[in-house]
Amino acid sequence: MTQAADTDGAWRVAAGGRWDLEGAARLVRTLDAVRPSGGAAVRVDLSGLEALDTVGAMLLTRLADRLKGLGHAVEVAPVRPEHAPLLEAVRAAAAAPVQVPERPHPIRDMVERTGRGTVGLMREGLELLAFLGEITIAFGRILRDPRRLRVRAVLSHIEQTGLNALPILGLLTFLIGVVLAFQGADQLRRFGAELFVVNLLGVSVLREIGVLMTAIIVAGRSGSAFTAQIGTMKVNQEVDAIRTLGLDPVELLVVPRALALMITLPLLAFYADIMGLFGGAVMSYVVLDISFGQFLRQLHGAVGLGTFLVGLIKAPVFALVIAMVGCYEGLKVSGSAESVGALTTKAVVEGIFLVIVLDALFSVLFSYLGV
């Protein structure tokens, strides 16, 4: 690089050779020595430039900015056509304002996360409500033309969600009955009212515990299976193929699962009630020496048909919610195995959450009705 004063008093800085990363250190030292006297205008001549990369363009831009800061009028010309786009891009990047990230504010961030979560929850609720409408329309089409119902699929899902769930459901509800009887006996023994542990068991198991535990187990077992099955079909583009054939995925995939679960969950709830009471009867015999005949007589006087029906009425509603959430999340899978796993977990959490919320609403409703 050379610098000299022209006859008109302007300074001319001639850039030549290769301006690239390899010679950047040498160029920095050379450019620091460019200090025109006075306030003379400076013209940077790039006609002799052989090669220019991003580093060289950045050094030229910094030179021009430094000279302008010293009060010189700077002109960069002539510029070879092959170098002009890069030089303009670097100039534009240097002129762009620097975005300084704001320091995180814990309270503001918490409020923002809460608001974002609330909006997302409302959007999710509206989408679930719309999906429930699609399921209702599909059920209506099947009621109008029963031949549209895939009976084999319904029977297959009844086996998967019902018969295959009996062992785990029976074991868990039996143990819950044992725990309730033991804890109730431990408390009622202080008042000499051990026999009323049968009343406690009958009301709690038939009215709440049996159907609630059944719904939670089915949500974790069958709800996740629905999401994984439909999600895998979505990944393999089978759902897209169904739509391409002019078929409705809701009618073909969702309705058989929902109908099967609405049939099996009341039966599973009844089975859970029996196993829970049986576990309580066994523990009552062991701990309180209450015979099975005494247990049945006290149970008959403590609970009526209404108590049993209150628990059983909830089962189809819980089943529809579990199937709806599981299938809805399965249809939301975006096309990767990671998405299948994440939405399967989400389906289980949402299903259990909605079941507990609905159970609370049912309790308030039945209390208001005096049932």
Coordinates of N, CA and C in Angstrom, one line a residue, residues 33-180:
A33 N -0.6 3.0 10.0 CA 0.3 4.0 9.6 C -0.2 5.0 8.6
V34 N -1.4 4.8 8.1 CA -2.1 5.7 7.2 C -2.6 6.9 8.0
R35 N -2.0 8.0 8.0 CA -2.5 9.2 8.7 C -2.3 10.4 7.9
P36 N -3.2 10.7 7.0 CA -3.1 11.9 6.1 C -3.0 13.2 7.0
S37 N -2.3 14.2 6.5 CA -2.1 15.5 7.3 C -3.3 16.3 7.1
G38 N -3.7 17.2 8.1 CA -4.7 18.1 8.0 C -6.1 17.5 7.8
G39 N -7.0 18.2 7.1 CA -8.3 17.7 6.9 C -8.5 17.4 5.4
A40 N -7.4 17.0 4.7 CA -7.5 16.8 3.3 C -8.4 15.6 3.0
A41 N -9.0 15.6 1.8 CA -9.8 14.5 1.4 C -8.9 13.3 1.0
V42 N -9.5 12.1 1.2 CA -8.7 10.9 1.0 C -9.5 10.0 0.0
R43 N -8.7 9.6 -1.0 CA -9.3 8.6 -2.0 C -8.6 7.3 -1.9
V44 N -9.3 6.2 -1.6 CA -8.7 4.9 -1.5 C -8.9 4.2 -2.9
D45 N -7.8 4.0 -3.5 CA -7.8 3.4 -4.9 C -7.6 1.9 -4.8
L46 N -8.7 1.1 -5.2 CA -8.7 -0.3 -5.2 C -8.4 -1.0 -6.5
S47 N -8.0 -0.2 -7.5 CA -7.8 -0.7 -8.9 C -6.7 -1.8 -8.9
G48 N -5.7 -1.7 -8.0 CA -4.6 -2.6 -8.1 C -4.8 -3.8 -7.2
L49 N -6.0 -4.0 -6.6 CA -6.3 -5.1 -5.7 C -6.4 -6.4 -6.4
E50 N -5.7 -7.4 -6.0 CA -5.7 -8.7 -6.7 C -6.8 -9.6 -6.1
A51 N -6.9 -9.7 -4.8 CA -7.8 -10.6 -4.1 C -8.4 -9.9 -2.9
L52 N -9.6 -10.2 -2.6 CA -10.3 -9.6 -1.4 C -11.2 -10.6 -0.8
D53 N -11.1 -10.8 0.5 CA -12.0 -11.7 1.2 C -12.7 -10.8 2.3
T54 N -13.5 -11.5 3.1 CA -14.3 -10.8 4.1 C -13.4 -10.0 5.1
V55 N -12.3 -10.6 5.5 CA -11.4 -9.9 6.4 C -10.8 -8.7 5.8
G56 N -10.4 -8.8 4.5 CA -9.8 -7.6 3.8 C -10.9 -6.5 3.6
A57 N -12.1 -6.9 3.3 CA -13.2 -5.9 3.2 C -13.5 -5.2 4.5
M58 N -13.4 -6.0 5.6 CA -13.7 -5.4 6.9 C -12.5 -4.4 7.3
L59 N -11.3 -4.7 6.9 CA -10.2 -3.8 7.2 C -10.4 -2.5 6.4
L60 N -10.8 -2.6 5.1 CA -11.0 -1.4 4.3 C -12.1 -0.6 4.9
T61 N -13.2 -1.2 5.4 CA -14.3 -0.5 6.0 C -13.9 0.2 7.2
R62 N -13.0 -0.4 8.0 CA -12.6 0.2 9.3 C -11.6 1.4 9.0
L63 N -10.8 1.2 7.9 CA -9.9 2.3 7.5 C -10.8 3.6 7.1
A64 N -11.8 3.3 6.3 CA -12.6 4.5 5.9 C -13.3 5.1 7.1
D65 N -13.9 4.3 8.0 CA -14.5 4.8 9.2 C -13.6 5.6 10.1
R66 N -12.3 5.1 10.2 CA -11.4 5.8 11.1 C -11.0 7.2 10.5
L67 N -10.8 7.2 9.1 CA -10.5 8.5 8.5 C -11.6 9.5 8.6
K68 N -12.8 9.0 8.4 CA -14.0 9.9 8.5 C -14.1 10.4 10.0
G69 N -13.7 9.6 10.9 CA -13.8 10.1 12.3 C -12.7 11.1 12.6
L70 N -11.6 11.1 11.8 CA -10.6 12.2 11.9 C -10.9 13.4 11.1
G71 N -12.0 13.5 10.5 CA -12.4 14.7 9.7 C -12.1 14.7 8.3
H72 N -11.7 13.6 7.7 CA -11.4 13.5 6.3 C -12.6 13.0 5.5
A73 N -12.7 13.6 4.3 CA -13.7 13.1 3.3 C -13.1 11.9 2.6
V74 N -13.8 10.8 2.7 CA -13.2 9.5 2.2 C -14.0 9.1 1.0
E75 N -13.3 8.7 -0.1 CA -13.9 8.1 -1.3 C -13.2 6.8 -1.6
V76 N -13.9 5.7 -1.7 CA -13.3 4.4 -2.1 C -13.7 4.2 -3.6
A77 N -12.6 4.4 -4.4 CA -12.9 4.2 -5.9 C -11.5 4.2 -6.6
P78 N -11.4 3.5 -7.7 CA -12.4 2.7 -8.3 C -12.4 1.3 -7.6
V79 N -13.6 0.6 -7.6 CA -13.7 -0.8 -7.1 C -13.9 -1.7 -8.2
R80 N -13.2 -2.8 -8.2 CA -13.3 -3.8 -9.3 C -14.7 -4.5 -9.2
P81 N -15.3 -4.8 -10.3 CA -16.7 -5.4 -10.2 C -16.8 -6.7 -9.4
E82 N -15.7 -7.5 -9.4 CA -15.8 -8.7 -8.6 C -15.7 -8.5 -7.1
H83 N -15.2 -7.3 -6.7 CA -15.0 -7.0 -5.3 C -16.2 -6.2 -4.7
A84 N -16.9 -5.5 -5.6 CA -18.0 -4.6 -5.1 C -19.0 -5.3 -4.3
P85 N -19.6 -6.4 -4.6 CA -20.7 -7.0 -3.8 C -20.2 -7.3 -2.4
L86 N -19.0 -7.9 -2.2 CA -18.5 -8.3 -0.9 C -18.3 -7.0 -0.1
L87 N -17.7 -6.0 -0.7 CA -17.5 -4.7 0.0 C -18.8 -4.1 0.5
E88 N -19.8 -4.1 -0.3 CA -21.1 -3.5 0.0 C -21.7 -4.3 1.2
A89 N -21.6 -5.7 1.1 CA -22.2 -6.5 2.2 C -21.5 -6.2 3.5
V90 N -20.2 -6.1 3.5 CA -19.5 -5.8 4.8 C -19.8 -4.4 5.3
R91 N -20.0 -3.5 4.4 CA -20.4 -2.1 4.8 C -21.8 -2.1 5.5
A92 N -22.7 -2.9 4.8 CA -24.0 -3.0 5.4 C -24.0 -3.6 6.8
A93 N -23.2 -4.7 6.9 CA -23.2 -5.4 8.2 C -22.6 -4.5 9.3
A94 N -21.5 -3.7 8.9 CA -20.9 -2.8 9.9 C -21.8 -1.6 10.3
A95 N -22.7 -1.2 9.3 CA -23.6 -0.1 9.6 C -24.8 -0.5 10.4
A96 N -25.1 -1.8 10.5 CA -26.3 -2.3 11.2 C -26.1 -2.1 12.7
P97 N -27.2 -1.7 13.3 CA -27.1 -1.5 14.8 C -26.8 -2.7 15.5
V98 N -26.0 -2.7 16.5 CA -25.7 -3.8 17.4 C -26.8 -4.1 18.4
Q99 N -27.4 -5.3 18.4 CA -28.4 -5.6 19.3 C -27.8 -6.1 20.6
V100 N -28.0 -5.3 21.6 CA -27.4 -5.7 22.9 C -28.5 -6.5 23.7
P101 N -28.2 -7.7 24.0 CA -29.3 -8.5 24.7 C -29.6 -7.9 26.1
E102 N -30.9 -7.9 26.4 CA -31.3 -7.3 27.6 C -31.0 -8.3 28.8
R103 N -30.7 -7.8 29.9 CA -30.4 -8.6 31.1 C -31.7 -9.3 31.5
P104 N -31.7 -10.5 31.8 CA -32.9 -11.2 32.2 C -33.5 -10.6 33.5
H105 N -34.8 -10.5 33.6 CA -35.4 -10.0 34.8 C -36.3 -11.1 35.3
P106 N -36.0 -11.7 36.5 CA -36.7 -12.9 36.9 C -38.2 -12.7 37.0
I107 N -38.7 -11.6 37.6 CA -40.1 -11.4 37.8 C -40.8 -11.3 36.4
R108 N -40.2 -10.5 35.5 CA -40.8 -10.3 34.2 C -40.8 -11.6 33.4
D109 N -39.7 -12.3 33.5 CA -39.7 -13.6 32.8 C -40.7 -14.6 33.3
M110 N -40.9 -14.6 34.6 CA -41.9 -15.5 35.2 C -43.3 -15.1 34.7
V111 N -43.6 -13.8 34.7 CA -44.9 -13.4 34.2 C -45.1 -13.7 32.8
E112 N -44.0 -13.5 32.0 CA -44.1 -13.8 30.6 C -44.3 -15.3 30.3
R113 N -43.6 -16.2 31.1 CA -43.8 -17.6 31.0 C -45.2 -18.0 31.4
T114 N -45.7 -17.4 32.4 CA -47.1 -17.7 32.9 C -48.1 -17.3 31.8
G115 N -47.9 -16.1 31.3 CA -48.9 -15.7 30.2 C -48.8 -16.6 29.0
R116 N -47.6 -16.9 28.6 CA -47.4 -17.8 27.4 C -48.0 -19.2 27.7
G117 N -47.8 -19.7 28.9 CA -48.4 -21.0 29.2 C -49.9 -20.9 29.3
T118 N -50.5 -19.8 29.8 CA -51.9 -19.7 29.9 C -52.6 -19.6 28.5
V119 N -51.9 -18.8 27.6 CA -52.4 -18.7 26.2 C -52.3 -20.1 25.5
G120 N -51.2 -20.8 25.7 CA -51.1 -22.1 25.1 C -52.1 -23.1 25.7
L121 N -52.4 -23.0 27.0 CA -53.4 -23.9 27.6 C -54.8 -23.6 27.0
M122 N -55.1 -22.3 26.8 CA -56.4 -22.0 26.2 C -56.5 -22.5 24.8
R123 N -55.4 -22.3 24.0 CA -55.4 -22.8 22.6 C -55.6 -24.3 22.6
E124 N -54.9 -25.0 23.5 CA -55.0 -26.4 23.5 C -56.4 -26.9 23.9
G125 N -57.0 -26.1 24.8 CA -58.4 -26.5 25.2 C -59.4 -26.3 24.0
L126 N -59.2 -25.2 23.2 CA -60.1 -24.9 22.1 C -59.9 -26.0 21.0
E127 N -58.6 -26.4 20.8 CA -58.3 -27.5 19.8 C -58.9 -28.8 20.2
L128 N -58.8 -29.1 21.5 CA -59.5 -30.3 22.0 C -61.0 -30.3 21.9
L129 N -61.6 -29.1 22.1 CA -63.0 -29.0 21.9 C -63.4 -29.1 20.5
A130 N -62.6 -28.6 19.6 CA -62.9 -28.8 18.1 C -62.7 -30.3 17.8
F131 N -61.7 -31.0 18.3 CA -61.6 -32.4 18.1 C -62.7 -33.2 18.6
L132 N -63.3 -32.8 19.7 CA -64.5 -33.5 20.3 C -65.6 -33.3 19.3
G133 N -65.7 -32.1 18.7 CA -66.8 -31.9 17.7 C -66.6 -32.8 16.5
E134 N -65.4 -33.0 16.0 CA -65.1 -34.0 14.9 C -65.5 -35.4 15.3
I135 N -65.2 -35.8 16.5 CA -65.6 -37.1 17.0 C -67.1 -37.3 17.0
T136 N -67.8 -36.2 17.5 CA -69.2 -36.3 17.6 C -69.8 -36.4 16.2
I137 N -69.3 -35.6 15.2 CA -69.8 -35.7 13.9 C -69.6 -37.1 13.3
A138 N -68.4 -37.7 13.6 CA -68.1 -39.1 13.1 C -69.1 -40.1 13.7
F139 N -69.4 -39.9 15.0 CA -70.3 -40.8 15.7 C -71.7 -40.7 15.0
G140 N -72.1 -39.4 14.7 CA -73.4 -39.2 14.1 C -73.5 -39.9 12.7
R141 N -72.4 -39.9 11.9 CA -72.4 -40.5 10.6 C -72.6 -42.0 10.8
I142 N -71.9 -42.6 11.9 CA -72.0 -44.0 12.1 C -73.4 -44.4 12.6
L143 N -74.0 -43.6 13.4 CA -75.4 -43.8 13.9 C -76.4 -43.8 12.7
R144 N -76.1 -42.9 11.7 CA -77.0 -42.8 10.6 C -76.8 -44.0 9.6
D145 N -75.6 -44.5 9.6 CA -75.3 -45.7 8.7 C -74.3 -46.6 9.5
P146 N -74.9 -47.5 10.3 CA -74.1 -48.4 11.1 C -73.1 -49.3 10.4
R147 N -73.2 -49.4 9.1 CA -72.3 -50.2 8.3 C -70.9 -49.6 8.2
R148 N -70.8 -48.3 8.6 CA -69.6 -47.6 8.5 C -68.7 -48.0 9.7
L149 N -69.3 -48.5 10.8 CA -68.5 -48.9 12.0 C -67.6 -50.1 11.7
R150 N -66.3 -50.0 12.1 CA -65.4 -51.1 11.9 C -65.4 -52.0 13.1
V151 N -66.3 -53.0 13.1 CA -66.6 -53.8 14.2 C -65.3 -54.6 14.7
R152 N -64.6 -55.1 13.7 CA -63.4 -55.9 14.1 C -62.4 -55.0 14.8
A153 N -62.2 -53.8 14.4 CA -61.3 -52.9 15.1 C -61.8 -52.6 16.5
V154 N -63.1 -52.4 16.7 CA -63.6 -52.2 18.0 C -63.4 -53.4 18.9
L155 N -63.6 -54.6 18.4 CA -63.4 -55.8 19.2 C -61.9 -56.0 19.6
S156 N -61.1 -55.6 18.6 CA -59.6 -55.7 18.9 C -59.2 -54.8 20.0
H157 N -59.7 -53.5 19.9 CA -59.4 -52.6 20.9 C -60.0 -52.9 22.3
I158 N -61.2 -53.5 22.3 CA -61.7 -54.0 23.5 C -60.8 -55.0 24.2
E159 N -60.3 -55.9 23.4 CA -59.4 -56.9 24.0 C -58.1 -56.2 24.5
Q160 N -57.5 -55.3 23.7 CA -56.3 -54.6 24.2 C -56.5 -53.7 25.4
T161 N -57.6 -53.0 25.4 CA -57.8 -52.0 26.5 C -58.5 -52.6 27.7
G162 N -59.2 -53.7 27.5 CA -60.0 -54.3 28.6 C -59.4 -55.6 29.1
L163 N -59.4 -56.7 28.4 CA -59.0 -58.0 28.9 C -57.5 -57.9 29.3
N164 N -56.7 -57.3 28.5 CA -55.2 -57.3 28.8 C -54.9 -56.4 30.0
A165 N -55.9 -55.6 30.4 CA -55.6 -54.7 31.6 C -56.1 -55.3 32.9
L166 N -56.8 -56.5 32.8 CA -57.3 -57.0 34.1 C -56.3 -57.4 35.1
P167 N -55.2 -58.0 34.8 CA -54.2 -58.4 35.8 C -53.6 -57.2 36.6
I168 N -53.1 -56.2 35.9 CA -52.5 -55.1 36.6 C -53.6 -54.3 37.4
L169 N -54.8 -54.1 36.8 CA -55.8 -53.4 37.5 C -56.3 -54.1 38.7
G170 N -56.5 -55.4 38.6 CA -56.9 -56.2 39.7 C -55.9 -56.2 40.9
L171 N -54.7 -56.3 40.6 CA -53.6 -56.3 41.6 C -53.6 -54.9 42.3
L172 N -53.6 -53.8 41.6 CA -53.5 -52.5 42.2 C -54.7 -52.2 43.0
T173 N -55.9 -52.5 42.5 CA -57.1 -52.1 43.3 C -57.2 -53.0 44.5
F174 N -56.8 -54.3 44.4 CA -56.8 -55.2 45.6 C -55.9 -54.6 46.7
L175 N -54.7 -54.1 46.3 CA -53.8 -53.6 47.3 C -54.3 -52.2 47.8
I176 N -55.0 -51.5 47.0 CA -55.6 -50.2 47.5 C -56.7 -50.5 48.5
G177 N -57.5 -51.5 48.3 CA -58.5 -51.9 49.3 C -57.8 -52.4 50.6
V178 N -56.7 -53.1 50.5 CA -56.0 -53.5 51.7 C -55.5 -52.3 52.5
V179 N -54.9 -51.3 51.7 CA -54.4 -50.2 52.4 C -55.5 -49.4 53.1
L180 N -56.6 -49.1 52.4 CA -57.7 -48.4 52.9 C -58.3 -49.1 54.2

